[in-house]
mmCIF file of C-alpha atoms in Angstrom:
data_model
loop_
_atom_site.group_PDB
_atom_site.id
_atom_site.type_symbol
_atom_site.label_atom_id
_atom_site.label_comp_id
_atom_site.label_asym_id
_atom_site.label_seq_id
_atom_site.Cartn_x
_atom_site.Cartn_y
_atom_site.Cartn_z
ATOM 1 C CA MET G 20 -11.853 -58.429 20.033
ATOM 2 C CA LEU G 21 -13.701 -55.437 18.393
ATOM 3 C CA GLY G 22 -12.884 -53.819 21.640
ATOM 4 C CA LYS G 23 -9.145 -54.095 21.604
ATOM 5 C CA LYS G 24 -9.411 -52.874 17.559
ATOM 6 C CA LEU G 25 -10.788 -49.986 18.328
ATOM 7 C CA VAL G 26 -8.839 -49.096 21.482
ATOM 8 C CA THR G 27 -5.586 -48.972 18.685
ATOM 9 C CA ALA G 28 -7.487 -47.210 16.571
ATOM 10 C CA GLN G 29 -7.335 -45.096 19.101
ATOM 11 C CA LYS G 30 -4.131 -45.019 19.945
ATOM 12 C CA ARG G 31 -3.211 -44.365 16.671
ATOM 13 C CA GLY G 32 -5.030 -41.223 16.120
ATOM 14 C CA GLU G 33 -3.638 -40.027 19.299
ATOM 15 C CA THR G 34 -0.349 -40.785 18.034
ATOM 16 C CA ARG G 35 -1.026 -39.474 14.172
ATOM 17 C CA ALA G 36 -3.018 -35.790 16.647
ATOM 18 C CA LEU G 37 0.211 -35.728 19.313
ATOM 19 C CA CYS G 38 2.472 -35.621 15.787
ATOM 20 C CA LEU G 39 1.069 -33.651 13.956
ATOM 21 C CA GLY G 40 0.885 -31.162 16.713
ATOM 22 C CA LEU G 41 4.837 -31.210 17.184
ATOM 23 C CA GLY G 42 5.199 -31.152 14.336
ATOM 24 C CA MET G 43 3.383 -27.389 13.788
ATOM 25 C CA VAL G 44 4.859 -26.160 17.286
ATOM 26 C CA ALA G 45 8.527 -27.529 15.703
ATOM 27 C CA CYS G 46 7.630 -24.967 12.421
ATOM 28 C CA SER G 47 5.670 -22.997 14.121
ATOM 29 C CA THR G 48 9.307 -22.125 16.693
ATOM 30 C CA MET G 49 11.144 -22.240 13.151
ATOM 31 C CA MET G 50 9.162 -19.305 11.733
ATOM 32 C CA TYR G 51 9.892 -17.116 14.874
ATOM 33 C CA PHE G 52 13.293 -18.757 14.498
ATOM 34 C CA PHE G 53 13.187 -16.935 10.724
ATOM 35 C CA ILE G 54 11.791 -14.490 11.567
ATOM 36 C CA GLY G 55 14.183 -12.915 14.554
ATOM 37 C CA ILE G 56 16.953 -12.880 11.868
ATOM 38 C CA THR G 57 15.678 -11.775 9.183
ATOM 39 C CA ILE G 58 13.028 -8.687 9.825
ATOM 40 C CA VAL G 59 13.709 -8.242 13.606
ATOM 41 C CA PRO G 60 17.307 -6.771 12.630
ATOM 42 C CA PHE G 61 15.658 -3.951 10.007
ATOM 43 C CA TYR G 62 13.242 -3.045 12.174
ATOM 44 C CA THR G 63 15.017 -2.334 14.715
ATOM 45 C CA LYS G 64 17.424 -0.599 13.180
ATOM 46 C CA SER G 65 15.316 1.748 11.267
ATOM 47 C CA VAL G 66 15.575 5.165 13.148
ATOM 48 C CA TRP G 67 13.229 6.408 10.620
ATOM 49 C CA THR G 68 10.877 5.910 13.448
ATOM 50 C CA THR G 69 8.781 8.651 14.248
ATOM 51 C CA GLU G 70 5.639 10.182 11.306
ATOM 52 C CA THR G 71 5.361 13.112 10.366
ATOM 53 C CA VAL G 72 4.446 14.842 7.514
ATOM 54 C CA CYS G 73 6.364 16.911 4.472
ATOM 55 C CA LYS G 74 5.200 19.176 2.074
ATOM 56 C CA LEU G 75 6.886 19.124 -1.630
ATOM 57 C CA LEU G 76 9.505 21.352 -2.154
ATOM 58 C CA LYS G 77 11.178 20.452 -5.163
ATOM 59 C CA ALA G 78 11.655 16.934 -7.618
ATOM 60 C CA ASN G 79 14.122 17.395 -10.584
ATOM 61 C CA ILE G 80 15.113 14.191 -12.826
ATOM 62 C CA LYS G 81 18.772 14.550 -13.826
ATOM 63 C CA ASP G 82 21.030 12.542 -15.846
ATOM 64 C CA LYS G 83 21.244 8.709 -15.295
ATOM 65 C CA VAL G 84 23.198 7.576 -13.115
ATOM 66 C CA LEU G 85 24.981 4.158 -12.557
ATOM 67 C CA CYS G 86 23.603 1.649 -9.252
ATOM 68 C CA PRO G 87 26.526 1.783 -7.140
ATOM 69 C CA ASN G 88 27.810 -1.839 -6.789
ATOM 70 C CA SER G 89 25.641 -2.832 -3.144
ATOM 71 C CA LYS G 90 27.767 -5.317 -0.761
ATOM 72 C CA GLY G 91 27.036 -8.765 -2.055
ATOM 73 C CA SER G 92 25.987 -7.547 -5.373
ATOM 74 C CA GLU G 93 27.609 -8.189 -8.344
ATOM 75 C CA ASP G 94 28.430 -6.298 -11.889
ATOM 76 C CA GLU G 95 25.725 -7.321 -14.072
ATOM 77 C CA ASP G 96 23.698 -5.631 -11.524
ATOM 78 C CA ILE G 97 25.096 -1.984 -11.559
ATOM 79 C CA PHE G 98 22.911 -0.502 -14.635
ATOM 80 C CA PRO G 99 22.247 3.395 -15.082
ATOM 81 C CA TYR G 100 18.662 5.048 -14.874
ATOM 82 C CA PRO G 101 17.569 8.863 -14.547
ATOM 83 C CA CYS G 102 18.043 9.723 -10.980
ATOM 84 C CA LEU G 103 14.722 11.305 -9.124
ATOM 85 C CA GLN G 104 15.913 13.789 -6.632
ATOM 86 C CA VAL G 105 13.028 14.794 -4.295
ATOM 87 C CA TRP G 106 13.641 17.795 -1.692
ATOM 88 C CA VAL G 107 10.663 18.733 1.124
ATOM 89 C CA ASN G 108 9.688 20.512 3.951
ATOM 90 C CA LEU G 109 10.046 19.256 7.018
ATOM 91 C CA THR G 110 6.165 20.070 9.256
ATOM 92 C CA ALA G 111 8.060 18.503 12.264
ATOM 93 C CA SER G 112 11.490 20.546 11.450
ATOM 94 C CA GLY G 113 11.394 22.871 9.473
ATOM 95 C CA GLN G 114 14.271 22.144 7.598
ATOM 96 C CA GLU G 115 14.882 21.364 3.907
ATOM 97 C CA VAL G 116 15.525 17.158 3.480
ATOM 98 C CA MET G 117 16.496 14.819 1.109
ATOM 99 C CA LEU G 118 13.412 11.535 0.423
ATOM 100 C CA TYR G 119 14.720 8.474 0.091
ATOM 101 C CA GLN G 120 11.857 5.742 -0.349
ATOM 102 C CA THR G 121 12.889 3.251 1.925
ATOM 103 C CA GLU G 122 16.405 2.620 4.178
ATOM 104 C CA ASP G 123 16.923 0.402 1.362
ATOM 105 C CA THR G 124 17.101 3.344 -1.111
ATOM 106 C CA LEU G 125 19.659 5.098 1.133
ATOM 107 C CA GLU G 126 22.418 2.763 0.974
ATOM 108 C CA ARG G 127 21.206 1.046 -2.443
ATOM 109 C CA ASN G 128 22.037 5.116 -4.214
ATOM 110 C CA PRO G 129 21.980 7.891 -1.259
ATOM 111 C CA LYS G 130 22.397 10.580 -4.614
ATOM 112 C CA CYS G 131 18.173 9.503 -5.825
ATOM 113 C CA SER G 132 15.167 8.978 -3.914
ATOM 114 C CA TYR G 133 14.100 6.170 -6.121
ATOM 115 C CA VAL G 134 16.062 3.358 -7.121
ATOM 116 C CA PRO G 135 14.412 1.265 -9.567
ATOM 117 C CA GLY G 136 14.269 -2.560 -10.225
ATOM 118 C CA LYS G 137 16.403 -3.732 -12.844
ATOM 119 C CA SER G 138 15.446 -3.985 -16.466
ATOM 120 C CA GLU G 139 16.496 -4.615 -19.888
ATOM 121 C CA ASN G 140 13.892 -1.796 -21.065
ATOM 122 C CA SER G 141 15.274 2.082 -19.829
ATOM 123 C CA LYS G 142 12.269 3.479 -21.683
ATOM 124 C CA GLU G 143 10.170 2.362 -19.675
ATOM 125 C CA VAL G 144 12.576 2.626 -16.712
ATOM 126 C CA LYS G 145 12.722 6.264 -17.787
ATOM 127 C CA ALA G 146 8.736 6.448 -17.899
ATOM 128 C CA GLN G 147 7.803 5.051 -14.542
ATOM 129 C CA ILE G 148 10.164 7.362 -12.843
ATOM 130 C CA GLU G 149 8.640 10.423 -14.614
ATOM 131 C CA LYS G 150 5.201 9.444 -12.906
ATOM 132 C CA ILE G 151 6.498 8.551 -9.516
ATOM 133 C CA ALA G 152 7.718 12.677 -10.441
ATOM 134 C CA SER G 153 4.283 14.199 -11.358
ATOM 135 C CA ASN G 154 2.745 11.762 -8.953
ATOM 136 C CA PHE G 155 5.170 14.273 -5.898
ATOM 137 C CA LYS G 156 3.795 17.582 -7.743
ATOM 138 C CA LYS G 157 -0.187 16.240 -8.040
ATOM 139 C CA TYR G 158 -0.027 15.415 -4.554
ATOM 140 C CA GLN G 159 2.997 18.883 -2.229
ATOM 141 C CA THR G 160 1.541 17.494 0.920
ATOM 142 C CA PHE G 161 2.012 13.469 1.721
ATOM 143 C CA PRO G 162 2.763 11.885 5.320
ATOM 144 C CA CYS G 163 6.534 10.437 5.379
ATOM 145 C CA TYR G 164 9.203 9.195 8.104
ATOM 146 C CA TYR G 165 12.193 11.002 9.983
ATOM 147 C CA ASP G 166 14.465 10.174 12.461
ATOM 148 C CA PRO G 167 13.692 12.354 15.893
ATOM 149 C CA GLY G 168 17.722 11.323 17.141
ATOM 150 C CA GLY G 169 18.476 13.307 14.298
ATOM 151 C CA MET G 170 21.133 10.969 13.783
ATOM 152 C CA GLN G 171 19.395 11.014 9.919
ATOM 153 C CA THR G 172 18.748 14.511 8.268
ATOM 154 C CA ASN G 173 17.215 13.225 5.687
ATOM 155 C CA VAL G 174 13.657 11.394 5.196
ATOM 156 C CA ILE G 175 11.833 8.461 3.580
ATOM 157 C CA LEU G 176 8.157 7.602 2.704
ATOM 158 C CA THR G 177 7.815 4.052 3.386
ATOM 159 C CA ARG G 178 9.011 1.954 6.243
ATOM 160 C CA LEU G 179 10.108 -1.159 5.186
ATOM 161 C CA TYR G 180 8.540 -3.418 7.463
ATOM 162 C CA PRO G 181 6.410 -1.116 9.483
ATOM 163 C CA LEU G 182 5.127 -2.059 12.731
ATOM 164 C CA LYS G 183 1.834 -3.314 11.426
ATOM 165 C CA GLY G 184 4.321 -5.323 9.178
ATOM 166 C CA LEU G 185 6.308 -6.632 12.099
ATOM 167 C CA LEU G 186 3.205 -8.104 13.798
ATOM 168 C CA PHE G 187 1.457 -10.182 10.849
ATOM 169 C CA ALA G 188 4.696 -11.023 9.817
ATOM 170 C CA PHE G 189 4.615 -12.825 13.693
ATOM 171 C CA LEU G 190 0.703 -13.633 13.078
ATOM 172 C CA TRP G 191 0.863 -17.095 11.298
ATOM 173 C CA PRO G 192 3.543 -19.092 13.543
ATOM 174 C CA THR G 193 1.551 -17.586 16.720
ATOM 175 C CA LEU G 194 -1.485 -18.777 14.725
ATOM 176 C CA MET G 195 0.355 -22.754 14.508
ATOM 177 C CA PHE G 196 1.698 -22.620 17.760
ATOM 178 C CA THR G 197 -1.229 -22.007 19.407
ATOM 179 C CA GLY G 198 -2.726 -25.092 17.796
ATOM 180 C CA GLY G 199 -0.419 -27.333 18.051
ATOM 181 C CA CYS G 200 -0.488 -26.190 21.433
ATOM 182 C CA LEU G 201 -4.075 -26.715 21.222
ATOM 183 C CA ILE G 202 -4.017 -30.138 20.479
ATOM 184 C CA ILE G 203 -1.635 -31.575 22.039
ATOM 185 C CA VAL G 204 -3.812 -30.937 25.036
ATOM 186 C CA LEU G 205 -7.044 -32.054 23.727
ATOM 187 C CA VAL G 206 -5.026 -35.466 22.898
ATOM 188 C CA LYS G 207 -3.398 -35.528 27.114
ATOM 189 C CA ILE G 208 -7.138 -35.093 28.569
ATOM 190 C CA SER G 209 -8.593 -37.961 25.658
ATOM 191 C CA GLN G 210 -5.612 -39.552 27.604
ATOM 192 C CA TYR G 211 -6.107 -39.000 30.833
ATOM 193 C CA VAL G 212 -9.828 -39.714 30.478
ATOM 194 C CA SER G 213 -9.704 -43.057 29.103
ATOM 195 C CA VAL G 214 -7.148 -43.603 31.588
ATOM 196 C CA LEU G 215 -9.942 -42.421 33.922
ATOM 197 C CA SER G 216 -12.763 -44.420 33.207
ATOM 198 C CA ALA G 217 -10.206 -47.636 31.995
ATOM 199 C CA TRP G 218 -9.333 -47.376 35.745
ATOM 200 C CA GLN G 219 -13.267 -47.132 36.887
#
């Protein structure tokens, strides 16, 4: 009687462990799919792939401009802010080009190097942009990214999704997938050993 209870409990434990492993594999597969349709396209479409050194030429704050209405945004997303324009000397080619914060900045407003997040307090936005301009003037040289193919003549300060960020995004689903597969393999080995010992 006790032996039957132990066998039943063992089978239930194996079933739960197997469900856990399959669930981990299924979740990691969905995470792979989500990353593949969101982050990977942004990474592959970015042409600013080569890092170089940029030297500051000028950083000017012009009159307030309206944040243009980007695709999918609503009218309430349009707000005025001071336009910061940063011009740098590209070390790789010696050209005078405009610097943008990220790839998204160029799409949102090609006239300005930095597009702030929407804020009700215009003084905070102005102070933030002035601080960024002073930081550029303080650090005259800094790393930046340019397009080696020449399709884009401007440069960006940081990539939205660099290679390290992409690898980090794939790290967690990979660990979950590996753990799920390991649980499934251990359960199958345990079942095989149980059948083998019972047969003997």
